[in-house]
């Protein structure tokens, strides 16, 4: 079962990988001449450097130059992004990816690090602040976007639930008996659940709509009342004991309620489309040379 959802920041992981490659280049220059050997034949740092420079060097330096310009322009305007703000964005990512374990795995799969991602997020937030005075969003644009994407602003019926996942029916019945005898759901989740992404938070899954979970699980959850605890529910993942904590009724799309989200979406779109023009204009004020740009 997966509750992982994608977020705009994960596109930053790809660029962060390129930047990390540049950091790696610097690191290897400080190592001994031979970085590896095969049957006593060495691979030198110079050979490794040349290979990595050909693959990543020019793009990495270009990105580093762009980042330096953003930092310099932000400093001119006394614009900053706090560590707390970056941490908040990281926390949102962790939540949307289904917890810290899933988030960390996404970092590994993307070949990057938390430090590189934080740097990328900080840079993007600086860009947003720098471009904000130049970006205008009209009411007509917002209304048009709402009408064209109305379905995305409607809210489906949702259930907030926790679960305890175990491997076999006998264990599931044992856990259910303990619950019937008044034992604490969260404590039993920590003790028995095999779902490592939720057990430490008492099995909490948050809110979910139909289609987010496997059929057997969501059929049971949506049929239950608030505060009700299910009998064991079998899925391909094992046996679940489900506790429904809250429900939200479906809501039709409402423009006034969606204005803030629409404005943020349109703003992000305009930042993405106007950033390169802004950057090209700022580059005229700097003496820039990328000695790797001509290497094949």
Coordinates of C-alpha atoms in Angstrom, one line a residue:
X1 CA 0.0 0.0 0.0
X2 CA 1.4 3.4 -0.8
X3 CA 0.3 6.9 0.2
X4 CA 3.2 8.6 -1.6
X5 CA 2.3 11.7 -3.5
X6 CA 4.6 13.8 -5.7
X7 CA 5.5 17.4 -5.0
X8 CA 7.0 20.1 -7.2
X9 CA 10.2 20.1 -5.1
X10 CA 11.1 16.6 -6.3
X11 CA 11.9 18.1 -9.7
X12 CA 14.7 19.9 -7.8
X13 CA 16.2 16.5 -6.9
X14 CA 17.4 16.0 -10.5
X15 CA 19.2 19.4 -10.6
X16 CA 20.5 18.7 -7.1
X17 CA 22.2 15.6 -8.4
X18 CA 24.0 17.6 -11.0
X19 CA 25.2 20.1 -8.4
X20 CA 26.2 17.2 -6.1
X21 CA 28.4 15.9 -9.0
X22 CA 30.2 19.3 -9.0
X23 CA 30.8 19.0 -5.2
X24 CA 32.1 15.5 -5.8
X25 CA 34.6 16.9 -8.3
X26 CA 36.0 19.2 -5.7
X27 CA 36.2 16.4 -3.2
X28 CA 38.2 14.0 -5.4
X29 CA 40.8 16.6 -6.2
X30 CA 41.9 16.4 -2.6
X31 CA 42.4 12.7 -2.6
X32 CA 45.4 10.7 -3.6
X33 CA 46.4 10.3 -7.2
X34 CA 45.0 6.8 -7.6
X35 CA 41.3 6.5 -6.9
X36 CA 40.9 2.9 -7.9
X37 CA 42.8 0.0 -9.4
X38 CA 42.0 -3.1 -11.5
X39 CA 44.6 -5.9 -11.5
X40 CA 47.1 -3.3 -10.3
X41 CA 46.2 -0.9 -13.1
X42 CA 45.2 2.4 -11.6
X43 CA 42.5 4.9 -12.3
X44 CA 43.9 8.3 -11.5
X45 CA 42.1 11.3 -10.1
X46 CA 42.9 13.1 -13.3
X47 CA 41.2 10.4 -15.4
X48 CA 38.2 10.5 -13.1
X49 CA 38.1 14.3 -13.2
X50 CA 38.3 14.4 -17.0
X51 CA 35.4 11.9 -17.3
X52 CA 33.2 13.7 -14.8
X53 CA 34.0 17.1 -16.3
X54 CA 32.9 15.9 -19.7
X55 CA 29.7 14.5 -18.4
X56 CA 28.7 17.2 -15.8
X57 CA 31.2 19.9 -15.7
X58 CA 29.9 22.7 -17.9
X59 CA 26.2 22.3 -16.8
X60 CA 27.3 22.1 -13.2
X61 CA 29.4 25.3 -13.4
X62 CA 26.6 27.0 -15.3
X63 CA 24.2 26.1 -12.5
X64 CA 26.6 27.3 -9.8
X65 CA 27.0 30.6 -11.7
X66 CA 23.3 31.0 -11.8
X67 CA 23.0 30.3 -8.1
X68 CA 25.7 32.9 -7.4
X69 CA 23.8 35.5 -9.3
X70 CA 20.7 34.8 -7.4
X71 CA 22.5 35.0 -4.1
X72 CA 24.2 38.3 -5.2
X73 CA 20.9 39.8 -6.3
X74 CA 19.2 38.7 -3.1
X75 CA 21.9 40.3 -1.0
X76 CA 21.5 43.6 -2.9
X77 CA 17.9 43.7 -2.0
X78 CA 18.4 42.3 1.5
X79 CA 16.3 39.3 0.7
X80 CA 16.8 36.2 2.8
X81 CA 15.3 32.7 3.3
X82 CA 15.4 31.4 6.9
X83 CA 16.5 27.9 7.8
X84 CA 13.0 27.5 9.4
X85 CA 11.3 28.2 6.1
X86 CA 13.5 25.6 4.3
X87 CA 12.8 23.1 7.1
X88 CA 9.1 23.7 6.7
X89 CA 9.3 22.8 3.0
X90 CA 11.2 19.7 3.8
X91 CA 8.6 18.7 6.4
X92 CA 5.9 19.1 3.8
X93 CA 7.8 16.9 1.4
X94 CA 8.1 14.2 4.1
X95 CA 4.4 14.3 4.7
X96 CA 3.5 14.2 1.1
X97 CA 5.8 11.2 0.4
X98 CA 4.3 9.2 3.2
X99 CA 6.8 9.8 6.0
X100 CA 10.5 10.2 6.5
X101 CA 11.5 6.7 5.3
X102 CA 9.8 7.2 1.9
X103 CA 11.2 10.7 1.6
X104 CA 14.8 9.4 2.3
X105 CA 14.3 6.6 -0.2
X106 CA 13.3 9.2 -2.8
X107 CA 16.5 11.0 -2.1
X108 CA 18.5 7.8 -2.6
X109 CA 16.6 7.0 -5.8
X110 CA 17.4 10.4 -7.2
X111 CA 21.1 10.1 -6.4
X112 CA 21.1 13.3 -4.2
X113 CA 21.4 14.3 -0.6
X114 CA 19.3 16.2 1.9
X115 CA 21.9 19.0 2.0
X116 CA 21.7 19.4 -1.8
X117 CA 17.9 19.5 -1.8
X118 CA 17.9 22.1 1.0
X119 CA 20.2 24.3 -1.0
X120 CA 18.0 23.9 -4.1
X121 CA 14.9 24.8 -2.2
X122 CA 16.5 27.8 -0.6
X123 CA 17.7 29.0 -4.1
X124 CA 14.2 28.6 -5.5
X125 CA 12.6 30.5 -2.7
X126 CA 15.1 33.3 -3.2
X127 CA 14.2 33.4 -6.9
X128 CA 10.5 33.6 -6.0
X129 CA 11.1 36.6 -3.7
X130 CA 13.3 38.3 -6.3
X131 CA 10.7 37.9 -9.1
X132 CA 7.6 38.7 -7.0
X133 CA 7.6 42.5 -7.6
X134 CA 7.7 41.8 -11.4
X135 CA 4.9 39.3 -11.5
X136 CA 1.3 40.4 -11.7
X137 CA -1.7 38.1 -11.5
X138 CA -5.1 39.4 -12.4
X139 CA -8.5 38.4 -11.2
X140 CA -9.5 37.4 -14.8
X141 CA -6.5 35.1 -15.0
X142 CA -7.5 33.4 -11.7
X143 CA -11.1 33.0 -12.7
X144 CA -10.1 31.5 -16.1
X145 CA -7.7 29.1 -14.3
X146 CA -10.5 28.1 -11.9
X147 CA -13.0 27.4 -14.7
X148 CA -10.4 25.3 -16.7
X149 CA -9.4 23.3 -13.6
X150 CA -12.6 23.2 -11.6
X151 CA -12.6 19.5 -11.0
X152 CA -9.2 19.8 -9.2
X153 CA -10.7 22.2 -6.7
X154 CA -13.6 19.9 -5.7
X155 CA -13.1 17.9 -2.6
X156 CA -14.1 14.3 -2.6
X157 CA -15.4 12.5 0.5
X158 CA -12.5 11.7 2.8
X159 CA -11.8 9.5 5.8
X160 CA -9.1 10.0 8.4
X161 CA -7.9 6.7 9.8
X162 CA -5.2 4.8 11.5
X163 CA -4.3 1.1 11.0
X164 CA -2.4 -1.8 12.5
X165 CA -1.0 -4.1 9.9
X166 CA 0.1 -7.6 10.8
X167 CA 1.1 -10.6 8.7
X168 CA -1.5 -13.2 9.7
X169 CA -5.1 -13.5 10.8
X170 CA -4.3 -15.0 14.2
X171 CA -2.2 -12.0 15.2
X172 CA -4.9 -9.7 13.9
X173 CA -7.5 -11.3 16.0
X174 CA -5.2 -11.1 19.0
X175 CA -4.7 -7.4 18.5
X176 CA -8.5 -6.9 18.0
X177 CA -9.2 -8.7 21.3
X178 CA -6.8 -6.4 23.1
X179 CA -8.5 -3.4 21.6
X180 CA -11.9 -4.7 22.6
X181 CA -10.5 -5.0 26.2
X182 CA -9.6 -1.3 26.2
X183 CA -6.0 -1.3 25.3
X184 CA -4.6 1.8 23.4
X185 CA -4.7 1.7 19.6
X186 CA -1.5 3.8 19.1
X187 CA 0.5 1.7 21.6
X188 CA -0.6 -1.5 19.9
X189 CA 0.3 -0.1 16.5
X190 CA 3.9 0.6 17.8
X191 CA 4.1 -2.9 19.2
X192 CA 2.5 -5.0 16.5
X193 CA 2.3 -3.1 13.2
X194 CA 4.6 -4.2 10.3
X195 CA 4.0 -0.9 8.5
X196 CA 7.3 0.8 9.4
X197 CA 6.2 4.1 7.9
X198 CA 3.2 4.6 10.3
X199 CA 3.7 2.4 13.3
X200 CA 5.8 5.0 15.3
X201 CA 3.0 7.5 14.8
X202 CA 0.4 5.1 16.1
X203 CA -0.6 3.9 12.7
X204 CA -1.8 7.3 11.5
X205 CA -2.7 7.5 7.8
X206 CA -4.2 11.0 7.7
X207 CA -7.1 11.8 5.4
X208 CA -7.6 9.9 2.1
X209 CA -10.2 9.7 -0.6
X210 CA -11.5 6.8 -2.6
X211 CA -8.9 5.5 -4.9
X212 CA -6.0 6.3 -2.6
X213 CA -6.0 2.9 -0.9
X214 CA -6.5 -0.7 -2.0
X215 CA -10.1 -1.6 -2.6
X216 CA -10.6 -3.9 0.5
X217 CA -9.1 -1.3 2.8
X218 CA -11.0 1.7 1.6
X219 CA -14.3 -0.2 1.3
X220 CA -14.1 -1.0 5.0
X221 CA -12.9 2.4 6.1
X222 CA -15.7 4.4 4.2
X223 CA -18.4 2.0 5.5
X224 CA -17.3 2.6 9.2
X225 CA -18.4 5.3 11.6
X226 CA -16.1 7.8 13.4
X227 CA -14.3 6.2 16.3
X228 CA -15.2 2.7 15.1
X229 CA -12.5 0.0 15.0
X230 CA -12.8 -2.7 12.4
X231 CA -12.5 -6.5 12.5
X232 CA -9.4 -7.7 10.6
X233 CA -9.5 -6.7 7.0
X234 CA -7.4 -8.8 4.6
X235 CA -5.5 -7.2 1.7
X236 CA -2.5 -8.3 -0.3
X237 CA -0.3 -6.6 2.4
X238 CA -1.7 -8.6 5.3
X239 CA -4.4 -8.1 7.8
X240 CA -5.4 -4.6 8.9
X241 CA -7.2 -3.3 12.0
X242 CA -8.6 0.0 11.0
X243 CA -9.7 2.9 13.3
X244 CA -11.7 5.7 11.7
X245 CA -11.0 9.0 13.4
X246 CA -12.9 11.5 11.3
X247 CA -14.7 12.0 8.0
X248 CA -15.1 14.9 5.6
X249 CA -18.1 15.2 3.3
X250 CA -17.5 15.9 -0.4
X251 CA -17.5 19.6 -1.4
X252 CA -18.1 21.2 -4.8
X253 CA -15.4 23.5 -6.2
X254 CA -15.7 27.1 -4.8
X255 CA -13.8 29.9 -6.4
X256 CA -13.5 32.1 -3.3
X257 CA -12.2 29.2 -1.2
X258 CA -9.7 28.4 -3.9
X259 CA -8.3 31.8 -4.7
X260 CA -5.2 31.6 -2.5
X261 CA -4.2 28.2 -4.0
X262 CA -4.9 29.4 -7.6
X263 CA -2.8 32.6 -7.1
X264 CA 0.1 30.5 -5.7
X265 CA -0.1 28.1 -8.7
X266 CA -0.2 30.9 -11.2
X267 CA 2.6 32.7 -9.5
X268 CA 4.8 29.5 -9.6
X269 CA 4.0 29.1 -13.3
X270 CA 5.1 32.6 -14.0
X271 CA 8.2 32.3 -12.0
X272 CA 9.2 29.2 -14.0
X273 CA 8.4 30.9 -17.3
X274 CA 10.0 34.3 -16.5
X275 CA 13.1 33.2 -14.6
X276 CA 15.3 32.6 -17.6
X277 CA 14.5 36.1 -19.0
X278 CA 15.2 37.7 -15.6
X279 CA 18.5 35.7 -15.3
X280 CA 19.7 36.6 -18.8
X281 CA 19.1 40.3 -18.0
X282 CA 21.0 40.1 -14.7
X283 CA 23.9 38.3 -16.3
X284 CA 24.7 41.4 -18.4
X285 CA 25.8 43.1 -15.1
X286 CA 28.3 40.4 -14.3
X287 CA 31.7 39.4 -15.7
X288 CA 31.2 35.7 -16.3
X289 CA 33.5 33.0 -17.7
X290 CA 32.9 29.3 -17.7
X291 CA 36.1 27.7 -18.9
X292 CA 34.4 24.3 -19.2
X293 CA 31.7 25.5 -21.6
X294 CA 33.7 24.6 -24.7
X295 CA 34.8 21.1 -23.6
X296 CA 33.1 18.1 -25.3

